[in-house]
mmCIF file of N, CA, C and O in Angstrom:
data_model
loop_
_atom_site.group_PDB
_atom_site.id
_atom_site.type_symbol
_atom_site.label_atom_id
_atom_site.label_comp_id
_atom_site.label_asym_id
_atom_site.label_seq_id
_atom_site.Cartn_x
_atom_site.Cartn_y
_atom_site.Cartn_z
ATOM 1 N N MET A 904 113.640 132.860 128.569
ATOM 2 C CA MET A 904 112.268 132.372 128.510
ATOM 3 C C MET A 904 112.246 131.016 127.809
ATOM 4 O O MET A 904 112.750 130.860 126.711
ATOM 5 N N ALA A 905 111.644 130.041 128.463
ATOM 6 C CA ALA A 905 111.546 128.697 127.913
ATOM 7 C C ALA A 905 110.294 128.570 127.036
ATOM 8 O O ALA A 905 109.383 129.376 127.102
ATOM 9 N N TYR A 906 110.272 127.535 126.242
ATOM 10 C CA TYR A 906 109.189 127.306 125.281
ATOM 11 C C TYR A 906 107.813 127.226 125.952
ATOM 12 O O TYR A 906 106.822 127.681 125.411
ATOM 13 N N PHE A 907 107.735 126.618 127.141
ATOM 14 C CA PHE A 907 106.454 126.409 127.810
ATOM 15 C C PHE A 907 106.305 127.220 129.093
ATOM 16 O O PHE A 907 105.631 126.799 130.030
ATOM 17 N N ASP A 908 106.884 128.403 129.161
ATOM 18 C CA ASP A 908 106.748 129.264 130.339
ATOM 19 C C ASP A 908 105.301 129.591 130.666
ATOM 20 O O ASP A 908 104.915 129.657 131.818
ATOM 21 N N ASN A 909 104.486 129.821 129.677
ATOM 22 C CA ASN A 909 103.106 130.270 129.880
ATOM 23 C C ASN A 909 102.066 129.192 129.615
ATOM 24 O O ASN A 909 100.922 129.504 129.297
ATOM 25 N N VAL A 910 102.445 127.930 129.754
ATOM 26 C CA VAL A 910 101.521 126.828 129.495
ATOM 27 C C VAL A 910 100.395 126.828 130.530
ATOM 28 O O VAL A 910 100.582 127.217 131.675
ATOM 29 N N LYS A 911 99.197 126.407 130.089
ATOM 30 C CA LYS A 911 98.023 126.355 130.958
ATOM 31 C C LYS A 911 97.351 124.991 130.823
ATOM 32 O O LYS A 911 97.464 124.336 129.789
ATOM 33 N N VAL A 912 96.628 124.597 131.873
ATOM 34 C CA VAL A 912 95.845 123.365 131.832
ATOM 35 C C VAL A 912 94.859 123.469 130.666
ATOM 36 O O VAL A 912 94.283 124.520 130.416
ATOM 37 N N LYS A 913 94.696 122.388 129.942
ATOM 38 C CA LYS A 913 93.817 122.227 128.767
ATOM 39 C C LYS A 913 94.426 122.770 127.481
ATOM 40 O O LYS A 913 93.779 122.713 126.442
ATOM 41 N N ASP A 914 95.663 123.302 127.523
ATOM 42 C CA ASP A 914 96.330 123.680 126.269
ATOM 43 C C ASP A 914 96.500 122.430 125.418
ATOM 44 O O ASP A 914 96.846 121.363 125.930
ATOM 45 N N LYS A 915 96.260 122.558 124.124
ATOM 46 C CA LYS A 915 96.402 121.428 123.204
ATOM 47 C C LYS A 915 97.811 121.434 122.624
ATOM 48 O O LYS A 915 98.297 122.459 122.168
ATOM 49 N N LEU A 916 98.444 120.252 122.661
ATOM 50 C CA LEU A 916 99.825 120.112 122.212
ATOM 51 C C LEU A 916 99.957 118.947 121.250
ATOM 52 O O LEU A 916 99.068 118.111 121.143
ATOM 53 N N TYR A 917 101.105 118.878 120.588
ATOM 54 C CA TYR A 917 101.395 117.764 119.694
ATOM 55 C C TYR A 917 102.763 117.201 120.043
ATOM 56 O O TYR A 917 103.764 117.908 120.024
ATOM 57 N N GLY A 918 102.809 115.922 120.392
ATOM 58 C CA GLY A 918 104.053 115.243 120.727
ATOM 59 C C GLY A 918 104.546 114.395 119.570
ATOM 60 O O GLY A 918 103.739 113.772 118.872
ATOM 61 N N LEU A 919 105.843 114.353 119.380
ATOM 62 C CA LEU A 919 106.417 113.566 118.285
ATOM 63 C C LEU A 919 106.215 112.064 118.473
ATOM 64 O O LEU A 919 106.170 111.324 117.507
ATOM 65 N N VAL A 920 106.082 111.602 119.717
ATOM 66 C CA VAL A 920 105.954 110.170 119.978
ATOM 67 C C VAL A 920 104.493 109.724 120.051
ATOM 68 O O VAL A 920 104.105 108.754 119.408
ATOM 69 N N PHE A 921 103.654 110.435 120.825
ATOM 70 C CA PHE A 921 102.275 109.998 121.064
ATOM 71 C C PHE A 921 101.214 110.807 120.323
ATOM 72 O O PHE A 921 100.030 110.516 120.445
ATOM 73 N N GLY A 922 101.589 111.842 119.599
ATOM 74 C CA GLY A 922 100.601 112.622 118.850
ATOM 75 C C GLY A 922 99.922 113.692 119.679
ATOM 76 O O GLY A 922 100.540 114.346 120.501
ATOM 77 N N ARG A 923 98.603 113.853 119.474
ATOM 78 C CA ARG A 923 97.858 114.922 120.140
ATOM 79 C C ARG A 923 97.654 114.649 121.625
ATOM 80 O O ARG A 923 97.428 113.514 122.031
ATOM 81 N N GLY A 924 97.714 115.737 122.402
ATOM 82 C CA GLY A 924 97.483 115.636 123.832
ATOM 83 C C GLY A 924 97.066 116.967 124.412
ATOM 84 O O GLY A 924 97.068 117.989 123.725
ATOM 85 N N LYS A 925 96.693 116.943 125.699
ATOM 86 C CA LYS A 925 96.307 118.152 126.423
ATOM 87 C C LYS A 925 97.081 118.218 127.728
ATOM 88 O O LYS A 925 97.360 117.187 128.354
ATOM 89 N N VAL A 926 97.380 119.425 128.153
ATOM 90 C CA VAL A 926 98.039 119.635 129.441
ATOM 91 C C VAL A 926 97.022 119.325 130.537
ATOM 92 O O VAL A 926 95.950 119.921 130.582
ATOM 93 N N SER A 927 97.358 118.380 131.416
ATOM 94 C CA SER A 927 96.444 118.004 132.493
ATOM 95 C C SER A 927 96.828 118.645 133.820
ATOM 96 O O SER A 927 95.970 118.809 134.691
ATOM 97 N N GLN A 928 98.111 118.996 133.994
ATOM 98 C CA GLN A 928 98.584 119.646 135.220
ATOM 99 C C GLN A 928 99.738 120.579 134.869
ATOM 100 O O GLN A 928 100.478 120.309 133.933
ATOM 101 N N VAL A 929 99.880 121.642 135.658
ATOM 102 C CA VAL A 929 101.027 122.548 135.528
ATOM 103 C C VAL A 929 101.688 122.621 136.898
ATOM 104 O O VAL A 929 101.007 122.803 137.908
ATOM 105 N N PHE A 930 103.003 122.447 136.932
ATOM 106 C CA PHE A 930 103.766 122.475 138.177
ATOM 107 C C PHE A 930 104.631 123.734 138.216
ATOM 108 O O PHE A 930 105.384 123.987 137.291
ATOM 109 N N GLU A 931 104.526 124.492 139.282
ATOM 110 C CA GLU A 931 105.309 125.723 139.402
ATOM 111 C C GLU A 931 106.648 125.506 140.103
ATOM 112 O O GLU A 931 107.626 126.152 139.772
ATOM 113 N N ASP A 932 106.694 124.604 141.073
ATOM 114 C CA ASP A 932 107.917 124.389 141.860
ATOM 115 C C ASP A 932 108.443 122.975 141.696
ATOM 116 O O ASP A 932 108.562 122.228 142.662
ATOM 117 N N SER A 933 108.734 122.594 140.463
ATOM 118 C CA SER A 933 109.192 121.239 140.177
ATOM 119 C C SER A 933 110.174 121.270 139.008
ATOM 120 O O SER A 933 110.219 122.239 138.254
ATOM 121 N N HIS A 934 110.933 120.201 138.856
ATOM 122 C CA HIS A 934 111.811 120.061 137.694
ATOM 123 C C HIS A 934 110.973 120.018 136.416
ATOM 124 O O HIS A 934 111.363 120.539 135.383
ATOM 125 N N TYR A 935 109.806 119.388 136.512
ATOM 126 C CA TYR A 935 108.898 119.311 135.368
ATOM 127 C C TYR A 935 107.909 120.469 135.408
ATOM 128 O O TYR A 935 107.479 120.893 136.467
ATOM 129 N N LYS A 936 107.546 120.971 134.269
ATOM 130 C CA LYS A 936 106.638 122.106 134.163
ATOM 131 C C LYS A 936 105.185 121.672 133.992
ATOM 132 O O LYS A 936 104.270 122.343 134.455
ATOM 133 N N MET A 937 104.984 120.537 133.301
ATOM 134 C CA MET A 937 103.608 120.139 132.990
ATOM 135 C C MET A 937 103.492 118.637 132.823
ATOM 136 O O MET A 937 104.474 117.947 132.568
ATOM 137 N N MET A 938 102.255 118.165 132.983
ATOM 138 C CA MET A 938 101.906 116.777 132.706
ATOM 139 C C MET A 938 100.977 116.822 131.504
ATOM 140 O O MET A 938 100.020 117.600 131.478
ATOM 141 N N VAL A 939 101.258 115.989 130.498
ATOM 142 C CA VAL A 939 100.432 115.950 129.295
ATOM 143 C C VAL A 939 99.771 114.583 129.188
ATOM 144 O O VAL A 939 100.429 113.551 129.295
ATOM 145 N N LYS A 940 98.455 114.590 129.002
ATOM 146 C CA LYS A 940 97.711 113.350 128.785
ATOM 147 C C LYS A 940 97.417 113.243 127.300
ATOM 148 O O LYS A 940 96.826 114.142 126.703
ATOM 149 N N PHE A 941 97.855 112.133 126.714
ATOM 150 C CA PHE A 941 97.694 111.918 125.282
ATOM 151 C C PHE A 941 96.427 111.139 124.975
ATOM 152 O O PHE A 941 95.854 110.481 125.853
ATOM 153 N N LYS A 942 96.024 111.195 123.737
ATOM 154 C CA LYS A 942 94.793 110.550 123.279
ATOM 155 C C LYS A 942 94.787 109.045 123.574
ATOM 156 O O LYS A 942 93.737 108.460 123.811
ATOM 157 N N ASN A 943 95.965 108.409 123.589
ATOM 158 C CA ASN A 943 96.042 106.970 123.837
ATOM 159 C C ASN A 943 96.082 106.626 125.334
ATOM 160 O O ASN A 943 96.263 105.477 125.698
ATOM 161 N N GLY A 944 95.941 107.644 126.205
ATOM 162 C CA GLY A 944 95.899 107.408 127.643
ATOM 163 C C GLY A 944 97.217 107.596 128.373
ATOM 164 O O GLY A 944 97.226 107.636 129.601
ATOM 165 N N HIS A 945 98.316 107.686 127.685
ATOM 166 C CA HIS A 945 99.607 107.900 128.330
ATOM 167 C C HIS A 945 99.670 109.306 128.932
ATOM 168 O O HIS A 945 99.198 110.265 128.324
ATOM 169 N N GLU A 946 100.273 109.413 130.108
ATOM 170 C CA GLU A 946 100.543 110.708 130.730
ATOM 171 C C GLU A 946 102.047 110.833 130.897
ATOM 172 O O GLU A 946 102.685 109.930 131.445
ATOM 173 N N VAL A 947 102.600 111.937 130.433
ATOM 174 C CA VAL A 947 104.049 112.130 130.444
ATOM 175 C C VAL A 947 104.371 113.514 131.000
ATOM 176 O O VAL A 947 103.787 114.505 130.565
ATOM 177 N N PRO A 948 105.325 113.594 131.959
ATOM 178 C CA PRO A 948 105.759 114.905 132.437
ATOM 179 C C PRO A 948 106.789 115.494 131.470
ATOM 180 O O PRO A 948 107.583 114.759 130.871
ATOM 181 N N TYR A 949 106.772 116.822 131.325
ATOM 182 C CA TYR A 949 107.713 117.518 130.447
ATOM 183 C C TYR A 949 108.322 118.706 131.177
ATOM 184 O O TYR A 949 107.649 119.347 131.991
ATOM 185 N N THR A 950 109.559 119.014 130.853
ATOM 186 C CA THR A 950 110.203 120.210 131.392
ATOM 187 C C THR A 950 109.674 121.436 130.650
ATOM 188 O O THR A 950 108.955 121.314 129.657
ATOM 189 N N GLU A 951 110.055 122.616 131.098
ATOM 190 C CA GLU A 951 109.597 123.850 130.441
ATOM 191 C C GLU A 951 110.183 124.005 129.043
ATOM 192 O O GLU A 951 109.725 124.824 128.256
ATOM 193 N N ASP A 952 111.181 123.183 128.703
ATOM 194 C CA ASP A 952 111.759 123.188 127.358
ATOM 195 C C ASP A 952 111.172 122.107 126.460
ATOM 196 O O ASP A 952 111.616 121.922 125.334
ATOM 197 N N GLY A 953 110.187 121.349 126.961
ATOM 198 C CA GLY A 953 109.520 120.322 126.159
ATOM 199 C C GLY A 953 110.243 118.997 126.109
ATOM 200 O O GLY A 953 109.994 118.180 125.227
ATOM 201 N N ILE A 954 111.120 118.743 127.078
ATOM 202 C CA ILE A 954 111.857 117.474 127.140
ATOM 203 C C ILE A 954 111.085 116.521 128.050
ATOM 204 O O ILE A 954 110.763 116.872 129.183
ATOM 205 N N PRO A 955 110.760 115.309 127.576
ATOM 206 C CA PRO A 955 109.959 114.381 128.366
ATOM 207 C C PRO A 955 110.730 113.766 129.527
ATOM 208 O O PRO A 955 111.964 113.702 129.509
ATOM 209 N N GLY A 956 109.973 113.287 130.515
ATOM 210 C CA GLY A 956 110.549 112.680 131.705
ATOM 211 C C GLY A 956 110.772 111.186 131.565
ATOM 212 O O GLY A 956 110.877 110.490 132.555
ATOM 213 N N TRP A 957 110.827 110.664 130.364
ATOM 214 C CA TRP A 957 111.103 109.241 130.154
ATOM 215 C C TRP A 957 112.000 109.096 128.920
ATOM 216 O O TRP A 957 112.099 110.004 128.106
ATOM 217 N N GLY A 958 112.652 107.998 128.809
ATOM 218 C CA GLY A 958 113.531 107.759 127.659
ATOM 219 C C GLY A 958 114.834 108.530 127.768
ATOM 220 O O GLY A 958 115.155 109.106 128.798
ATOM 221 N N ASN A 959 115.588 108.549 126.700
ATOM 222 C CA ASN A 959 116.885 109.219 126.669
ATOM 223 C C ASN A 959 116.858 110.468 125.799
ATOM 224 O O ASN A 959 117.832 110.794 125.133
ATOM 225 N N PHE A 960 115.741 111.157 125.784
ATOM 226 C CA PHE A 960 115.602 112.349 124.955
ATOM 227 C C PHE A 960 116.388 113.513 125.556
ATOM 228 O O PHE A 960 116.338 113.755 126.749
ATOM 229 N N LYS A 961 117.090 114.230 124.717
ATOM 230 C CA LYS A 961 117.840 115.413 125.144
ATOM 231 C C LYS A 961 117.296 116.670 124.488
ATOM 232 O O LYS A 961 117.754 117.761 124.758
ATOM 233 N N LYS A 962 116.328 116.494 123.583
ATOM 234 C CA LYS A 962 115.762 117.618 122.852
ATOM 235 C C LYS A 962 114.248 117.639 122.995
ATOM 236 O O LYS A 962 113.629 116.649 123.367
ATOM 237 N N GLN A 963 113.667 118.752 122.674
ATOM 238 C CA GLN A 963 112.230 118.967 122.751
ATOM 239 C C GLN A 963 111.486 117.960 121.860
ATOM 240 O O GLN A 963 111.848 117.761 120.704
ATOM 241 N N THR A 964 110.461 117.334 122.422
ATOM 242 C CA THR A 964 109.663 116.381 121.640
ATOM 243 C C THR A 964 108.184 116.747 121.614
ATOM 244 O O THR A 964 107.367 115.984 121.100
ATOM 245 N N ILE A 965 107.821 117.888 122.187
ATOM 246 C CA ILE A 965 106.411 118.291 122.205
ATOM 247 C C ILE A 965 106.319 119.760 121.783
ATOM 248 O O ILE A 965 107.216 120.550 122.073
ATOM 249 N N PHE A 966 105.248 120.081 121.073
ATOM 250 C CA PHE A 966 105.087 121.412 120.513
ATOM 251 C C PHE A 966 103.646 121.860 120.630
ATOM 252 O O PHE A 966 102.743 121.040 120.739
ATOM 253 N N THR A 967 103.412 123.150 120.593
ATOM 254 C CA THR A 967 102.041 123.644 120.574
ATOM 255 C C THR A 967 101.460 123.406 119.195
ATOM 256 O O THR A 967 102.180 123.354 118.215
ATOM 257 N N LYS A 968 100.172 123.230 119.140
ATOM 258 C CA LYS A 968 99.512 122.975 117.869
ATOM 259 C C LYS A 968 98.089 123.509 117.936
ATOM 260 O O LYS A 968 97.362 123.221 118.876
ATOM 261 N N MET A 969 97.702 124.246 116.972
ATOM 262 C CA MET A 969 96.328 124.734 116.902
ATOM 263 C C MET A 969 95.475 123.614 116.310
ATOM 264 O O MET A 969 95.702 123.177 115.208
ATOM 265 N N ILE A 970 94.514 123.123 117.087
ATOM 266 C CA ILE A 970 93.669 122.010 116.643
ATOM 267 C C ILE A 970 92.253 122.516 116.450
ATOM 268 O O ILE A 970 91.745 123.257 117.204
#
C-alpha cells in the first residue's frame, strides 16, 4: 500500500517545496496518482508515493496535513 492510495479530490496536502495545496485531479491508470494545485498557482503531478513529476527528487516531498 502506497502513501496516497486513497487520495481524493479536494484533499488538503502540504508540500516541502510549495507549501499548502489541494488535490485537483486523481488518476487511476497513470504513472502519476494525483495532480496538486498549490496556493501559489503551481500544479504538480505526484506518484502514489508522493514523488513529484519535476526535478530530480527520489523521495516523497508531499504529505497529508490537517488544516
